Tab-separated table of C-alpha atoms in Angstrom:
chain	number	residue	atom	x	y	z
A	30	MET	CA	117.142	101.997	5.965
A	31	SER	CA	117.425	101.090	2.428
A	32	ALA	CA	116.484	97.459	1.552
A	33	ALA	CA	119.529	97.115	-0.775
A	34	VAL	CA	121.776	97.079	2.391
A	35	PRO	CA	119.997	95.478	5.252
A	36	GLU	CA	120.498	95.944	8.767
A	37	LEU	CA	122.808	93.301	10.580
A	38	LEU	CA	120.692	92.585	13.867
A	39	ALA	CA	122.696	90.371	16.641
A	40	PRO	CA	121.711	89.035	19.629
A	41	ALA	CA	122.933	90.258	23.336
A	42	GLY	CA	122.202	88.126	25.960
A	43	SER	CA	124.905	89.280	28.481
A	44	ALA	CA	127.384	92.194	28.599
A	45	ALA	CA	130.000	90.270	26.941
A	46	GLY	CA	127.416	89.197	24.133
A	47	LEU	CA	126.719	92.682	23.697
A	48	ALA	CA	130.405	93.598	23.095
A	49	ALA	CA	130.838	90.712	20.885
A	50	ALA	CA	128.140	91.821	18.727
A	51	LEU	CA	129.291	95.440	18.444
A	52	HIS	CA	132.890	94.479	17.729
A	53	ALA	CA	131.987	92.103	15.241
A	54	GLY	CA	130.209	94.708	13.272
A	55	ALA	CA	126.316	94.331	14.263
A	56	ASP	CA	124.265	97.456	12.950
A	57	ALA	CA	121.900	96.664	15.814
A	58	VAL	CA	121.454	94.711	18.843
A	59	TYR	CA	118.483	93.067	20.525
A	60	PHE	CA	118.589	91.911	24.013
A	61	GLY	CA	116.137	91.457	27.024
A	62	VAL	CA	115.566	92.382	30.567
A	63	GLY	CA	114.143	90.287	33.749
A	64	ASN	CA	111.511	87.690	32.470
A	65	PHE	CA	109.666	89.663	29.953
A	66	ASN	CA	111.464	88.165	26.895
A	67	MET	CA	111.815	84.653	24.977
A	68	ARG	CA	115.375	83.891	26.174
A	69	HIS	CA	114.579	83.477	30.018
A	70	LYS	CA	117.634	81.456	30.420
A	71	ALA	CA	119.982	84.202	29.096
A	72	LYS	CA	121.648	86.282	31.596
A	73	ASN	CA	119.927	89.455	29.976
A	74	PHE	CA	120.245	92.843	31.576
A	75	ALA	CA	118.898	94.579	34.772
A	76	LEU	CA	116.331	97.297	34.381
A	77	GLY	CA	119.031	99.609	35.565
A	78	GLU	CA	121.469	98.697	32.963
A	79	LEU	CA	119.286	99.842	30.154
A	80	ALA	CA	121.077	103.294	29.832
A	81	ASN	CA	124.586	101.917	29.873
A	82	VAL	CA	123.508	99.302	27.080
A	83	VAL	CA	121.894	102.203	25.012
A	84	SER	CA	124.979	104.405	25.350
A	85	LEU	CA	127.599	101.451	24.574
A	86	CYS	CA	125.336	100.732	21.350
A	87	ARG	CA	125.547	104.572	20.541
A	88	GLU	CA	129.377	104.853	20.916
A	89	HIS	CA	129.462	101.851	18.110
A	90	GLY	CA	126.882	103.565	15.990
A	91	ALA	CA	124.356	100.759	16.734
A	92	ARG	CA	120.651	100.882	17.365
A	93	ALA	CA	119.252	99.051	20.668
A	94	TYR	CA	116.324	96.989	20.351
A	95	LEU	CA	114.433	95.819	23.573
A	96	ALA	CA	112.801	92.514	23.473
A	97	LEU	CA	109.242	92.293	25.122
A	98	ASN	CA	108.236	89.294	23.291
A	99	THR	CA	106.654	87.040	25.622
A	100	ILE	CA	102.861	86.792	26.800
A	101	ILE	CA	101.615	89.277	29.586
A	102	TYR	CA	99.561	88.213	32.540
A	103	GLU	CA	97.318	90.338	34.297
A	104	ARG	CA	99.581	90.326	37.376
A	105	GLU	CA	102.309	91.652	35.290
A	106	LEU	CA	100.728	94.748	33.849
A	107	LYS	CA	102.263	97.188	36.112
A	108	ALA	CA	105.402	95.843	35.897
A	109	LEU	CA	105.450	96.187	32.296
A	110	GLU	CA	104.698	99.687	32.262
A	111	THR	CA	107.770	99.987	34.548
A	112	VAL	CA	110.037	98.306	32.007
A	113	VAL	CA	108.438	100.053	29.000
A	114	GLU	CA	108.868	103.742	30.770
A	115	ALA	CA	112.373	102.858	31.736
A	116	ALA	CA	113.083	101.868	27.896
A	117	ARG	CA	111.804	105.071	26.836
A	118	ALA	CA	113.919	107.032	29.415
A	119	ALA	CA	117.204	105.347	28.356
A	120	GLY	CA	116.297	106.067	24.581
A	121	VAL	CA	115.929	102.443	23.300
A	122	ASP	CA	115.424	102.662	19.682
A	123	ALA	CA	112.502	100.110	19.482
A	124	VAL	CA	110.610	97.470	21.148
A	125	ILE	CA	110.099	94.095	19.909
A	126	GLY	CA	106.914	92.666	20.979
A	127	TRP	CA	103.433	90.975	20.122
A	128	ASP	CA	101.128	91.109	23.071
A	129	ALA	CA	98.429	93.716	22.733
A	130	ALA	CA	99.388	95.068	26.199
A	131	VAL	CA	103.027	95.654	25.184
A	132	ILE	CA	101.659	97.207	21.743
A	133	GLN	CA	99.805	99.752	23.696
A	134	ALA	CA	102.203	100.513	26.223
A	135	VAL	CA	105.218	101.132	23.640
A	136	LEU	CA	102.847	103.088	21.163
A	137	SER	CA	101.573	105.310	23.728
A	138	ARG	CA	104.711	106.594	24.648
A	139	GLY	CA	105.487	107.446	20.885
A	140	MET	CA	108.059	104.811	20.532
A	141	GLU	CA	108.778	102.241	17.613
A	142	LEU	CA	107.268	98.646	17.970
A	143	HIS	CA	108.622	95.889	15.771
A	144	LEU	CA	105.898	93.264	15.549
A	145	SER	CA	107.639	89.954	17.010
A	146	THR	CA	107.746	86.642	14.869
A	147	GLN	CA	105.940	85.472	17.969
A	148	ALA	CA	103.030	86.984	16.166
A	149	SER	CA	103.338	84.707	13.081
A	150	VAL	CA	102.813	87.184	10.391
A	151	SER	CA	102.749	85.435	7.166
A	152	ASN	CA	100.669	87.646	4.661
A	153	SER	CA	99.987	90.768	3.501
A	154	LYS	CA	96.415	91.072	5.033
A	155	ALA	CA	97.686	90.686	8.501
A	156	ILE	CA	100.785	93.223	7.763
A	157	ALA	CA	98.376	95.940	6.274
A	158	ALA	CA	95.739	95.649	9.042
A	159	CYS	CA	98.558	96.115	11.693
A	160	TYR	CA	99.901	98.910	9.702
A	161	ARG	CA	96.279	100.614	9.639
A	162	GLN	CA	95.428	99.960	13.343
A	163	TYR	CA	98.701	100.522	14.925
A	164	GLY	CA	101.019	102.091	12.500
A	165	ILE	CA	103.499	99.361	12.699
A	166	ARG	CA	106.216	99.491	10.071
A	167	ARG	CA	108.612	96.598	11.104
A	168	PHE	CA	107.506	93.129	10.853
A	169	VAL	CA	109.668	90.294	12.075
A	170	MET	CA	108.282	87.666	9.588
A	171	ALA	CA	107.170	84.304	10.405
A	172	ARG	CA	109.866	81.572	10.417
A	173	GLU	CA	107.723	79.454	7.914
A	174	CYS	CA	107.740	82.063	5.137
A	175	SER	CA	109.911	80.995	2.231
A	176	LEU	CA	112.158	83.632	0.098
A	177	ASN	CA	109.079	83.337	-2.545
A	178	ASP	CA	106.625	84.075	0.009
A	179	LEU	CA	108.363	87.213	1.097
A	180	THR	CA	108.503	88.414	-2.464
A	181	LEU	CA	104.677	87.816	-3.136
A	182	ILE	CA	103.748	89.366	0.068
A	183	ARG	CA	105.902	92.371	-0.908
A	184	ARG	CA	104.086	92.447	-4.135
A	185	ASN	CA	100.652	92.209	-2.692
A	186	LEU	CA	101.354	94.926	0.026
A	187	ALA	CA	101.440	97.483	-2.938
A	188	THR	CA	97.926	96.405	-3.684
A	189	GLU	CA	96.928	96.583	-0.004
A	190	LEU	CA	98.513	99.858	0.971
A	191	GLY	CA	99.529	101.865	-2.493
A	192	THR	CA	102.535	103.783	-1.947
A	193	GLU	CA	102.535	103.433	1.757
A	194	ALA	CA	103.876	99.986	1.502
A	195	ASP	CA	107.221	101.322	0.739
A	196	SER	CA	107.523	102.417	4.468
A	197	ILE	CA	106.861	98.616	5.394
A	198	GLU	CA	110.105	96.852	6.476
A	199	PHE	CA	110.594	92.977	6.949
A	200	GLU	CA	112.966	91.582	9.403
A	201	ILE	CA	114.158	87.701	8.803
A	202	PHE	CA	116.122	85.399	10.867
A	203	ILE	CA	119.120	84.326	8.945
A	204	HIS	CA	121.108	81.738	11.503
A	205	GLY	CA	120.523	80.101	14.766
A	206	ALA	CA	118.158	77.382	16.283
A	207	MET	CA	115.033	76.463	14.808
A	208	CYS	CA	111.874	75.109	16.551
A	209	VAL	CA	110.163	71.824	15.703
A	210	SER	CA	107.003	73.145	16.131
A	211	LEU	CA	105.109	76.210	14.521
A	212	SER	CA	107.544	78.848	15.680
A	213	GLY	CA	105.988	80.704	18.776
A	214	ARG	CA	103.304	78.138	19.286
A	215	CYS	CA	104.923	75.295	20.702
A	216	PHE	CA	103.645	73.597	23.950
A	217	LEU	CA	105.544	70.372	24.329
A	218	SER	CA	107.815	71.698	27.066
A	219	GLN	CA	104.645	73.404	29.001
A	220	SER	CA	102.885	69.696	28.547
A	221	VAL	CA	105.697	67.634	29.607
A	222	SER	CA	107.542	69.796	32.321
A	223	GLY	CA	105.316	73.203	32.994
A	224	HIS	CA	108.046	75.077	31.567
A	225	SER	CA	106.627	77.254	28.726
A	226	ALA	CA	108.354	77.911	25.613
A	227	ASN	CA	105.929	81.066	25.206
A	228	ARG	CA	107.566	82.573	28.261
A	229	GLY	CA	110.891	81.850	27.198
A	230	ILE	CA	111.726	78.928	29.603
A	231	CYS	CA	111.560	75.871	27.113
A	232	LEU	CA	113.232	72.911	28.520
A	233	GLN	CA	113.677	71.823	24.744
A	234	PRO	CA	112.462	68.218	25.093
A	235	CYS	CA	112.761	68.137	21.373
A	236	ARG	CA	116.343	67.720	21.694
A	237	ARG	CA	116.060	64.393	23.139
A	238	GLU	CA	116.319	60.732	21.684
A	239	TYR	CA	112.871	59.007	22.035
A	240	ARG	CA	111.873	55.296	22.140
A	241	ILE	CA	108.392	53.512	21.633
A	242	ILE	CA	107.186	51.210	24.077
A	243	ASP	CA	104.071	49.168	23.684
A	244	THR	CA	101.443	49.134	26.544
A	245	GLU	CA	102.328	45.494	27.410
A	246	GLY	CA	105.991	46.391	27.605
A	247	GLU	CA	107.004	43.353	25.193
A	248	TYR	CA	108.077	45.451	22.327
A	249	GLU	CA	110.488	48.737	22.272
A	250	PHE	CA	111.815	50.652	19.424
A	251	THR	CA	114.208	53.610	19.128
A	252	ILE	CA	112.763	56.181	16.557
A	253	GLY	CA	115.451	56.074	13.759
A	254	LYS	CA	119.257	57.015	14.324
A	255	ASP	CA	118.510	60.449	14.652
A	256	TYR	CA	116.841	62.980	16.900
A	257	VAL	CA	113.721	63.079	14.826
A	258	LEU	CA	112.259	65.995	16.599
A	259	SER	CA	115.458	68.058	16.998
A	260	PRO	CA	115.843	70.446	13.877
A	261	LYS	CA	119.396	71.369	12.546
A	262	ASP	CA	120.270	75.189	12.736
A	263	LEU	CA	119.308	77.569	10.279
A	264	CYS	CA	122.031	78.759	7.991
A	265	THR	CA	121.465	81.151	4.934
A	266	MET	CA	125.228	81.560	4.140
A	267	PRO	CA	125.044	78.948	1.254
A	268	PHE	CA	122.271	80.923	-0.358
A	269	PHE	CA	123.157	84.409	1.016
A	270	ASP	CA	122.724	86.069	-2.319
A	271	LYS	CA	119.065	84.953	-2.638
A	272	VAL	CA	118.644	86.420	0.894
A	273	MET	CA	120.335	89.789	-0.149
A	274	LEU	CA	118.044	89.811	-3.378
A	275	SER	CA	114.506	89.551	-1.141
A	276	ASN	CA	113.993	93.207	-0.217
A	277	VAL	CA	114.315	92.832	3.546
A	278	ALA	CA	115.268	95.643	6.062
A	279	SER	CA	116.803	93.389	8.722
A	280	LEU	CA	118.720	90.233	8.950
A	281	LYS	CA	118.413	88.687	12.422
A	282	ILE	CA	120.890	86.272	14.194
A	283	GLU	CA	119.314	84.008	16.789
A	284	GLY	CA	121.383	83.270	19.553
A	285	ARG	CA	121.089	85.283	23.020
A	286	ALA	CA	121.670	82.208	25.195
A	287	ARG	CA	124.797	81.404	23.099
A	288	GLY	CA	128.609	82.423	24.282
A	289	PRO	CA	130.232	85.549	23.141
A	290	GLU	CA	132.602	83.466	20.923
A	291	TYR	CA	129.331	82.617	19.068
A	292	VAL	CA	128.004	85.907	18.782
A	293	SER	CA	131.516	87.156	17.479
A	294	THR	CA	132.091	84.316	15.012
A	295	VAL	CA	128.436	84.341	13.657
A	296	THR	CA	128.114	88.222	13.515
A	297	SER	CA	131.585	88.982	11.865
A	298	ALA	CA	130.664	86.008	9.305
A	299	TYR	CA	127.497	87.627	8.152
A	300	ARG	CA	129.150	91.039	8.208
A	301	ARG	CA	131.710	90.144	5.783
A	302	ALA	CA	129.255	88.687	3.407
A	303	ILE	CA	126.989	91.806	3.601
A	304	ASP	CA	129.896	93.898	3.044
A	305	ALA	CA	131.177	91.969	-0.106
A	306	TRP	CA	127.472	92.152	-1.441
A	307	ARG	CA	127.776	95.971	-1.035
A	308	GLU	CA	131.321	96.335	-2.597
A	309	ARG	CA	130.448	93.762	-5.404
A	310	PRO	CA	131.147	94.998	-8.971
A	311	GLN	CA	128.145	97.052	-10.916
A	312	SER	CA	127.767	96.354	-14.590
A	313	THR	CA	124.960	97.153	-16.902
A	314	GLU	CA	125.807	94.230	-19.147
A	315	THR	CA	125.524	91.452	-16.652
A	316	ASP	CA	122.622	90.318	-14.393
A	317	PRO	CA	123.404	91.470	-10.572
A	318	ALA	CA	122.229	88.033	-9.692
A	319	GLU	CA	125.229	86.734	-11.481
A	320	PHE	CA	127.881	86.629	-8.951
A	321	PRO	CA	131.592	86.040	-9.636
A	322	ALA	CA	133.229	83.003	-8.585
A	323	ALA	CA	135.058	85.016	-5.686
A	324	TYR	CA	131.600	85.460	-3.915
A	325	GLU	CA	130.750	81.831	-4.053
A	326	GLU	CA	134.193	81.058	-2.389
A	327	LEU	CA	133.495	83.661	0.029
A	328	LYS	CA	130.360	81.915	1.072
A	329	THR	CA	132.191	78.646	1.255
A	330	ARG	CA	134.669	80.205	3.769
A	331	LEU	CA	132.276	81.865	5.698
A	332	THR	CA	130.105	78.587	5.920
A	333	ALA	CA	133.153	76.731	7.248
A	334	LYS	CA	133.734	79.513	9.804
A	335	LEU	CA	130.405	79.338	11.186
A	336	ARG	CA	130.810	75.505	11.705
A	337	THR	CA	133.613	76.172	14.250
A	338	VAL	CA	131.162	77.345	16.768
A	339	PHE	CA	128.136	75.633	18.346
A	340	ASN	CA	125.689	74.201	15.515
A	341	ARG	CA	123.419	71.204	15.319
A	342	ASP	CA	124.416	71.171	11.662
A	343	PHE	CA	122.906	73.511	9.075
A	344	HIS	CA	119.710	73.442	7.158
A	345	ALA	CA	117.837	76.137	4.874
A	346	GLY	CA	114.864	76.474	6.971
A	347	PHE	CA	111.833	76.946	4.966
A	348	TYR	CA	113.419	79.755	2.942
A	349	MET	CA	113.951	77.186	0.042
A	350	GLY	CA	110.663	75.549	0.242
A	351	LYS	CA	109.225	73.445	3.284
A	352	PRO	CA	111.674	71.317	5.049
A	353	ALA	CA	112.271	67.660	3.824
A	354	ALA	CA	112.974	64.952	6.394
A	355	ASP	CA	116.752	65.902	6.575
A	356	TRP	CA	116.026	68.821	8.580
A	357	VAL	CA	116.283	67.090	11.786
A	358	GLY	CA	119.932	66.499	13.101
A	359	LYS	CA	122.166	64.632	15.550
A	360	PRO	CA	122.603	65.513	19.288
A	361	GLY	CA	124.439	67.924	20.612
A	362	SER	CA	126.743	70.663	19.113
A	363	GLN	CA	128.482	69.687	15.588
A	364	ALA	CA	130.808	72.612	16.211
A	365	ARG	CA	134.502	71.929	14.573
A	366	TYR	CA	135.863	73.106	17.956
A	367	ARG	CA	134.948	73.534	21.665
A	368	LYS	CA	136.403	75.679	24.207
A	369	GLU	CA	138.515	74.673	27.273
A	370	SER	CA	139.260	76.948	30.212
A	371	VAL	CA	142.895	77.819	30.332
A	372	GLY	CA	142.615	80.876	33.115
A	373	LYS	CA	142.384	84.745	33.276
A	374	VAL	CA	143.828	88.090	32.409
A	375	VAL	CA	145.591	89.449	35.323
A	376	ASN	CA	147.619	92.518	33.315
A	377	TYR	CA	147.360	94.064	29.958
A	378	PHE	CA	150.398	95.988	28.473
A	379	ARG	CA	149.292	98.402	25.903
A	380	LYS	CA	152.585	99.223	23.982
A	381	PRO	CA	153.588	95.508	23.356
A	382	GLN	CA	149.960	94.474	23.158
A	383	ALA	CA	150.433	91.846	25.523
A	384	ALA	CA	148.271	90.224	28.244
A	385	GLU	CA	149.753	88.588	31.374
A	386	VAL	CA	147.583	85.416	32.101
A	387	ILE	CA	147.529	83.355	35.073
A	388	ILE	CA	147.245	79.634	33.889
A	389	GLN	CA	144.503	78.088	36.237
A	390	ASN	CA	143.501	75.059	34.459
A	391	ARG	CA	145.054	73.407	31.039
A	392	GLY	CA	148.139	74.705	29.888
A	393	ILE	CA	148.943	76.073	26.435
A	394	GLN	CA	151.413	75.769	23.642
A	395	ARG	CA	152.587	77.938	20.966
A	396	GLY	CA	150.242	78.118	17.931
A	397	ASP	CA	147.034	77.381	20.111
A	398	THR	CA	143.880	79.159	19.224
A	399	LEU	CA	143.083	81.205	22.457
A	400	LEU	CA	139.443	83.146	23.060
A	401	PHE	CA	140.005	86.254	25.482
A	402	GLN	CA	136.182	86.966	26.748
A	403	GLY	CA	135.056	89.509	28.771
A	404	ILE	CA	132.237	92.281	29.353
A	405	THR	CA	133.967	94.842	27.279
A	406	THR	CA	136.294	92.614	25.177
A	407	GLY	CA	133.578	90.553	23.992
A	408	SER	CA	135.221	87.700	22.489
A	409	LEU	CA	138.897	88.233	20.966
A	410	GLU	CA	140.303	85.158	19.060
A	411	VAL	CA	144.183	85.292	19.253
A	412	GLN	CA	146.675	82.768	17.868
A	413	ALA	CA	149.423	82.272	20.575
A	414	ASN	CA	152.383	82.311	18.601
A	415	GLN	CA	154.244	84.495	20.946
A	416	ILE	CA	154.441	83.185	24.501
A	417	ARG	CA	156.807	84.294	27.195
A	418	VAL	CA	157.219	82.607	30.589
A	419	ASN	CA	159.532	84.192	33.451
A	420	ASP	CA	160.337	86.907	30.754
A	421	LYS	CA	161.744	84.568	28.410
A	422	PRO	CA	160.358	82.720	25.225
A	423	ALA	CA	158.510	79.740	25.896
A	424	GLU	CA	157.014	76.714	23.731
A	425	GLN	CA	154.204	76.087	26.371
A	426	ALA	CA	153.012	77.636	29.606
A	427	LEU	CA	151.700	75.251	32.195
A	428	ARG	CA	149.110	75.096	34.951
A	429	GLY	CA	150.140	77.442	37.747
A	430	GLU	CA	152.439	79.498	35.657
A	431	SER	CA	152.062	83.425	34.463
A	432	ALA	CA	152.534	83.683	30.642
A	433	SER	CA	152.600	86.549	28.555
A	434	ILE	CA	150.686	86.585	25.431
A	435	HIS	CA	150.784	88.826	22.327
A	436	THR	CA	147.183	89.697	21.706
A	437	GLY	CA	147.283	92.261	18.910
A	438	ALA	CA	144.389	94.074	20.599
A	439	PRO	CA	143.522	95.649	23.959
A	440	VAL	CA	141.975	92.967	26.507
A	441	ARG	CA	141.115	93.794	30.147
A	442	ARG	CA	142.066	92.592	33.530
A	443	GLY	CA	139.812	89.849	34.566
A	444	ASP	CA	138.895	88.648	31.014
A	445	LEU	CA	138.772	84.909	31.147
A	446	VAL	CA	140.889	82.728	28.748
A	447	TYR	CA	139.966	79.614	26.679
A	448	ARG	CA	141.585	77.319	24.165
A	449	ALA	CA	140.016	76.285	21.240
A	450	VAL	CA	140.018	72.531	20.992
A	451	GLU	CA	139.233	70.581	17.711
A	452	ASN	CA	135.671	68.182	17.814
A	453	TYR	CA	135.778	64.953	16.460
A	454	HIS	CA	132.202	63.800	15.237
A	455	ASP	CA	131.100	60.342	13.624
A	456	GLY	CA	130.101	60.393	10.345
């Protein structure tokens, strides 16, 4: 793949998340099976579902990457072989891993391996060594690398590998949660609760507020007004032009534990930004780094859209240099909207593009923003501009009623329906 138009790699932590990513325009998705991945709390997929996952990706022209990115213990080696063989049989495009047992199991079957960010690869020597020893060509770079670091590493690879350096691909995270520790090397959760972050079961003690209490119990201090161990979320949209000029092959969204509305919103936003870059006017008289005002306006609009779903406020991470004190944030989501349960779809009428919805919880009003979510639908956002109750136009539909809602796109029987409600935050 040309680094000029990088791959958009989206998370799929569930069937609905997978559908949301594909409908939103992902070029590739990454997902886990069972316990061998860094998002143990996500729904993930059963081993027997691998073929269906790959098939669905093929239908949408997308690639399928299996994440096996945890430490592997001796007692798990047999199970690892079973998983990797199932991935090979299903036609998975690549496996993301870093444990030497995973590397051996994948490469011995002639499969492609992408070296996980858990390996903390952050220099040209490490890349050259892995390429020479294993033939690995795709590296998920350490999240502590700046954009300048990536440029320098790319330049020095030419010295290390000569023309073979052209085959090396960088994959970087562009959006999602960040770790307060060296990513992939945090032991705080394991220390305080016995749940290891490096096995995908982090309880995130960093997301809590802390107090200092002296040993005699006389003095007690709250550590500042913010959650000093809880980083904001990475968002590269404000400087996405610089990301697109960094010569990377794959742009990765974190979020396998998030809902389908998150996956849909974030993936579609970055899809739009990538496509706008690709379609930008070319001119020999101007520097391609000089963007028209329209692109800057687009980034502003897309950043605002990204704020509508779960976020802990946004930060540039390490990309523009080492983070300052402002990279920690407030507790909980700072999303502009939250979702409230409405009910579920009991029928869909294709010709009028209308769904019959049983209102089981909160009622709706004309003009509300609704989310239809399901394993095939993914996440569809609909403005409820047309509501019918008892086959008559209505301004609202109340709990216990059956409402017909124009959706403008197919939804499915059994899809869950939510209402997007504006959040209000202090400050």
